[in-house]
Coordinates of C-alpha atoms in Angstrom, one line a residue:
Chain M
X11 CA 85.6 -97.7 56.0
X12 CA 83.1 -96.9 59.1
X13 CA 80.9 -93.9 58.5
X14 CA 78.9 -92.1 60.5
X15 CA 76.8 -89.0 58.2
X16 CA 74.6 -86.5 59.3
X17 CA 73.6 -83.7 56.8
X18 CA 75.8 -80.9 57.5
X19 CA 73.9 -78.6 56.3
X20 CA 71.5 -76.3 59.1
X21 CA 67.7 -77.3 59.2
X22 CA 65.6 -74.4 59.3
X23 CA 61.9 -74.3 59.7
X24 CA 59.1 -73.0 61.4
X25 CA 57.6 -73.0 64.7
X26 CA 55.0 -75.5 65.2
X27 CA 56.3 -78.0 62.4
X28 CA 57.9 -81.3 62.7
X29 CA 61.9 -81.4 62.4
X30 CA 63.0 -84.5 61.0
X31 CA 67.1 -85.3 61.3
X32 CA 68.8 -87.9 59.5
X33 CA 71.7 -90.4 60.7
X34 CA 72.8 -93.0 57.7
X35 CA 76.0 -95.5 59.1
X36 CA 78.0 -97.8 56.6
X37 CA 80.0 -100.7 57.9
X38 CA 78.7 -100.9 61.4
X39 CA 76.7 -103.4 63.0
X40 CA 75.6 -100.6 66.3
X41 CA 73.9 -102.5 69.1
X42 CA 72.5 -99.4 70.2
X43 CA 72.0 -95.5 69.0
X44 CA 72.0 -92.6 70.9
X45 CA 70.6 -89.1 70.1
X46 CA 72.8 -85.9 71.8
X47 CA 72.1 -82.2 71.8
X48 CA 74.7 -79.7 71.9
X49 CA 74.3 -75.9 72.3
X50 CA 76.6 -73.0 71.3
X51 CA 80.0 -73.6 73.6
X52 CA 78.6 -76.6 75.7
X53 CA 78.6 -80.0 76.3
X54 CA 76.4 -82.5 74.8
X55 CA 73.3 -84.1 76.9
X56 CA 71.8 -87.0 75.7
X57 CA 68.2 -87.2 74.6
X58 CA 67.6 -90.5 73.9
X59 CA 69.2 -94.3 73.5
X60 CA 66.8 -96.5 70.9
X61 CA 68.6 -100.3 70.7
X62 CA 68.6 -102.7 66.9
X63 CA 66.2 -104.6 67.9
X64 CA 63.6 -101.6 68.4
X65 CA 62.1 -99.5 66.1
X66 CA 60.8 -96.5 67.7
X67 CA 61.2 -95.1 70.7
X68 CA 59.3 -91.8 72.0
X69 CA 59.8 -89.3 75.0
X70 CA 57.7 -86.5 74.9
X71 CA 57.4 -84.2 71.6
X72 CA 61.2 -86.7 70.6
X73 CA 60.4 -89.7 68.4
X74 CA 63.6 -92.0 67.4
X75 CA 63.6 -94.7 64.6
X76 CA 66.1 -97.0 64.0
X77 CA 66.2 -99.1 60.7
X78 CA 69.0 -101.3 60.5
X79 CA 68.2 -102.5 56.7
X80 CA 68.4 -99.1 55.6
X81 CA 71.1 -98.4 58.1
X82 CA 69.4 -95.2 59.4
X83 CA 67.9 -93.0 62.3
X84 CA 65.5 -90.9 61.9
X85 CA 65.4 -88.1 64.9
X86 CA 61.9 -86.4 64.5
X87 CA 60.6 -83.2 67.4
X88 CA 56.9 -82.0 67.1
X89 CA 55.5 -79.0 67.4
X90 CA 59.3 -77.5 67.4
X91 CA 60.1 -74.2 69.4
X92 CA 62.3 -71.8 69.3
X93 CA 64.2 -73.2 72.3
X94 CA 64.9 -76.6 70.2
X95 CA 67.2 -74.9 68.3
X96 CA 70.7 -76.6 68.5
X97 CA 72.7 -78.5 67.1
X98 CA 71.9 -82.9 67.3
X99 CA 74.3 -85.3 67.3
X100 CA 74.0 -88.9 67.0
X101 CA 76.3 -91.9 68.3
X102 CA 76.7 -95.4 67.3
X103 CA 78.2 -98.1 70.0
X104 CA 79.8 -101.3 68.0
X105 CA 79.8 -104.3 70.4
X106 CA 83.9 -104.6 71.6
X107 CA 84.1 -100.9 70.2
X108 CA 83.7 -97.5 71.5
X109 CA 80.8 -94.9 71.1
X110 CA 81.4 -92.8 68.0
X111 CA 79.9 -89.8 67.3
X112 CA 78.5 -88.2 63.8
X113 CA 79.1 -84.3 63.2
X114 CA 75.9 -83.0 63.7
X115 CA 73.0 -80.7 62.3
X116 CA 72.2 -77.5 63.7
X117 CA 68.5 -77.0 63.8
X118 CA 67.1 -73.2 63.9
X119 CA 63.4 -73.0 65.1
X120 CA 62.5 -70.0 63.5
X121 CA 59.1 -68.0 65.9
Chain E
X35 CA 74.8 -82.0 92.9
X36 CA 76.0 -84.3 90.7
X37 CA 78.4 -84.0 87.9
X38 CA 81.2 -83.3 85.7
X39 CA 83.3 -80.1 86.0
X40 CA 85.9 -79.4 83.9
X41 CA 88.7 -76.2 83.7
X42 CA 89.7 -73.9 82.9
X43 CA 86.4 -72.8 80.5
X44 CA 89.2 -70.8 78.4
X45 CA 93.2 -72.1 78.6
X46 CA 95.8 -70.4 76.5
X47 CA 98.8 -72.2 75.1
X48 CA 102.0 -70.8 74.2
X49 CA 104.0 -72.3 71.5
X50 CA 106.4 -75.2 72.6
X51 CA 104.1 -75.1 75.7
X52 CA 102.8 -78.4 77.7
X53 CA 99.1 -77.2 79.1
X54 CA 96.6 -79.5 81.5
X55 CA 92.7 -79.5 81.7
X56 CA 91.4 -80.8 84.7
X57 CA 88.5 -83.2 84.3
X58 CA 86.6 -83.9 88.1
X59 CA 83.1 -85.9 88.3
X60 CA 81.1 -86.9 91.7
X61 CA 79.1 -89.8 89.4
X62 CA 80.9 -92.8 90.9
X63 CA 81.3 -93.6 87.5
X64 CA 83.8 -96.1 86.3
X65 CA 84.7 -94.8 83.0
X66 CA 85.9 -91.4 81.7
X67 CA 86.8 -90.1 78.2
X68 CA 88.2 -86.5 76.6
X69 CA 86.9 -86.0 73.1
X70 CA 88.1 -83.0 71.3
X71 CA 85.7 -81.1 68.7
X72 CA 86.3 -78.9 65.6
X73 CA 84.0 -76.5 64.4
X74 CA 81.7 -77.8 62.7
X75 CA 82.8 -81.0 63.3
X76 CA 82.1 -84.3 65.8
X77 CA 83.3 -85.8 69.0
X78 CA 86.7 -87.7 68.3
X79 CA 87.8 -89.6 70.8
X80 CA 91.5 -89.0 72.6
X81 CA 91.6 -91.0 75.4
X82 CA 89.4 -93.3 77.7
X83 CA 89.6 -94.9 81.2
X84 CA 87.6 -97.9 82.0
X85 CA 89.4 -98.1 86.0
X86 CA 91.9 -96.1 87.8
X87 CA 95.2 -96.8 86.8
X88 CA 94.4 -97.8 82.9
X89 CA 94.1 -96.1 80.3
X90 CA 93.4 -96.4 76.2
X91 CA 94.5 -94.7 73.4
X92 CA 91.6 -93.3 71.2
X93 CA 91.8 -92.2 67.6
X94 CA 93.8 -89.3 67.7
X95 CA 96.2 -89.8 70.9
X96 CA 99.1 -88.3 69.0
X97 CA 100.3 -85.2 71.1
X98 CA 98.3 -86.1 74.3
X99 CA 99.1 -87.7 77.6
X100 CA 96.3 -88.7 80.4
X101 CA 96.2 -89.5 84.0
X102 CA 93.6 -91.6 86.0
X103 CA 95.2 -92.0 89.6
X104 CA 91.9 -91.5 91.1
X105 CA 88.6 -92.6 90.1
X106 CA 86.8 -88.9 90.0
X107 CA 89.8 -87.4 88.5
X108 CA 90.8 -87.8 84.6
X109 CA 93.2 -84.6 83.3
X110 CA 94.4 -84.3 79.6
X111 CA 97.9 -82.5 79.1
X112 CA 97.8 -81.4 75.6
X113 CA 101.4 -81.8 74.9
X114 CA 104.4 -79.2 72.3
X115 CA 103.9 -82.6 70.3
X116 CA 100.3 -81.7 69.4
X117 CA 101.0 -79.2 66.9
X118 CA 97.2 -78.0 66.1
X119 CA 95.8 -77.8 69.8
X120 CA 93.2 -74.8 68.9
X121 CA 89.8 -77.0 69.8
X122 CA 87.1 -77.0 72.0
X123 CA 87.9 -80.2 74.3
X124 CA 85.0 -82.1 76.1
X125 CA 85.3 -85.1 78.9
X126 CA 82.5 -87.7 79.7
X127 CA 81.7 -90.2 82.2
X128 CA 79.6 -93.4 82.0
X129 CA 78.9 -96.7 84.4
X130 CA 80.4 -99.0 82.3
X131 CA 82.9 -98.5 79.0
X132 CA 81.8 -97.6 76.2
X133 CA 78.0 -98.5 77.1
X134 CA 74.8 -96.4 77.7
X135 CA 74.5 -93.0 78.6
X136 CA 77.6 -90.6 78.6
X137 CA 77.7 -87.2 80.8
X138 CA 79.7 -84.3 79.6
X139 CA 81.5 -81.5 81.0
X140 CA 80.7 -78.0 80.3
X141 CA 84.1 -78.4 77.7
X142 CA 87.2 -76.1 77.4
X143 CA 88.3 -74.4 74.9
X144 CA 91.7 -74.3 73.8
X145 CA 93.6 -71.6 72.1
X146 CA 96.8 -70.5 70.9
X147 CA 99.4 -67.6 71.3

């Protein structure tokens, strides 16, 4: 069956470090991934689209990776802050099929 | 200033009770879509729109009913048939189906009496 995991567990680290999230999919062929963030009681906005034929894509302290052997993305923000903290969701579009969404993993910047 | 706006932020249902969130963007955008979330949990799709006047069925249409009579306007009636409504319900907008970037709603969230 199609699977979408992201570590449900909350990342916590430090101010000034790199946060590294993980997306793994299993029977999906995605033409494209998106990264989301979602705070407490809102709606998510989107961050950043990386396609399966690239394999990195960057906008400002965000860096995306998308590894289609492996069947991952990698969501990485430097130098975090405190306002980073949320949760990150990512989505997979299927050719012919919808976008679906993973659950999530909260990140907590701590100062 | 461009958006989605949905409402009511809060919306109370009483048992055996029909209830309707409104769902209004000003995107011009073709497609529109209600996702309802669990704590903890992902998006999972209800319903979608690709024009006015059609509609799809998502993954978990069971209990729900739509409307897309006019292209900014996409409301969700969460129907006595839906028999666990308590969620936090989120519509979206895109150009095209299924493609690119989606915009949410600021979501509402749906309890129980």
């Amino acid at each position: 069956s199609q699977k979408i995991e992201q570590n449900s567990e909350a990342l916590n680290i430090q101010e000034g470090k790199t946060a590294t999230l993980t997306c793994n999919y299993t029977n999906y062929s995605p033409a494209y991934l998106q990264w989301y963030r979602q705070d407490p009681g809102r709606g998510p906005v989107f961050l950043l689209l990386i396609r399966e034929n690239e394999k990195e894509k960057r906008k400002e302290r965000l860096k995306v990776t998308f590894d289609t052997t492996l069947k991952q993305s990698l969501f990485h923000i430097t130098a975090s802050q405190p306002a980073d903290s949320a949760t990150y969701l990512c989505a997979l579009y299927n050719a012919g099929n919808m976008l679906t969404f993973g659950g999530g993993t909260r990140l907590m910047v701590k100062p | 200033d461009g958006g989605i706006t949905q409402s009511p932020k809060y919306l109370f249902r009483k048992e055996g009770q029909n209830v309707t969130l409104s769902c209004e963007q000003n995107l011009n955008h073709d497609a529109m879509y209600w996702y309802r979330q669990d704590p903890g949990q992902g998006l999972r799709l209800i319903y979608y729109s690709q024009i006015v006047n059609d509609f799809q069925k998502g993954d978990i249409a069971e209990g729900y009913s739509v409307s897309r009579e006019k292209k900014e306007s996409f409301p969700l009636t969460v129907t006595s048939a839906q028999k666990n409504p308590t969620a936090f319900y989120l519509c979206a907008s895109s150009t095209t189906p299924g493609t690119e970037t989606q915009y949410f709603g600021p979501g509402t969230r749906l309890l129980v009496l």
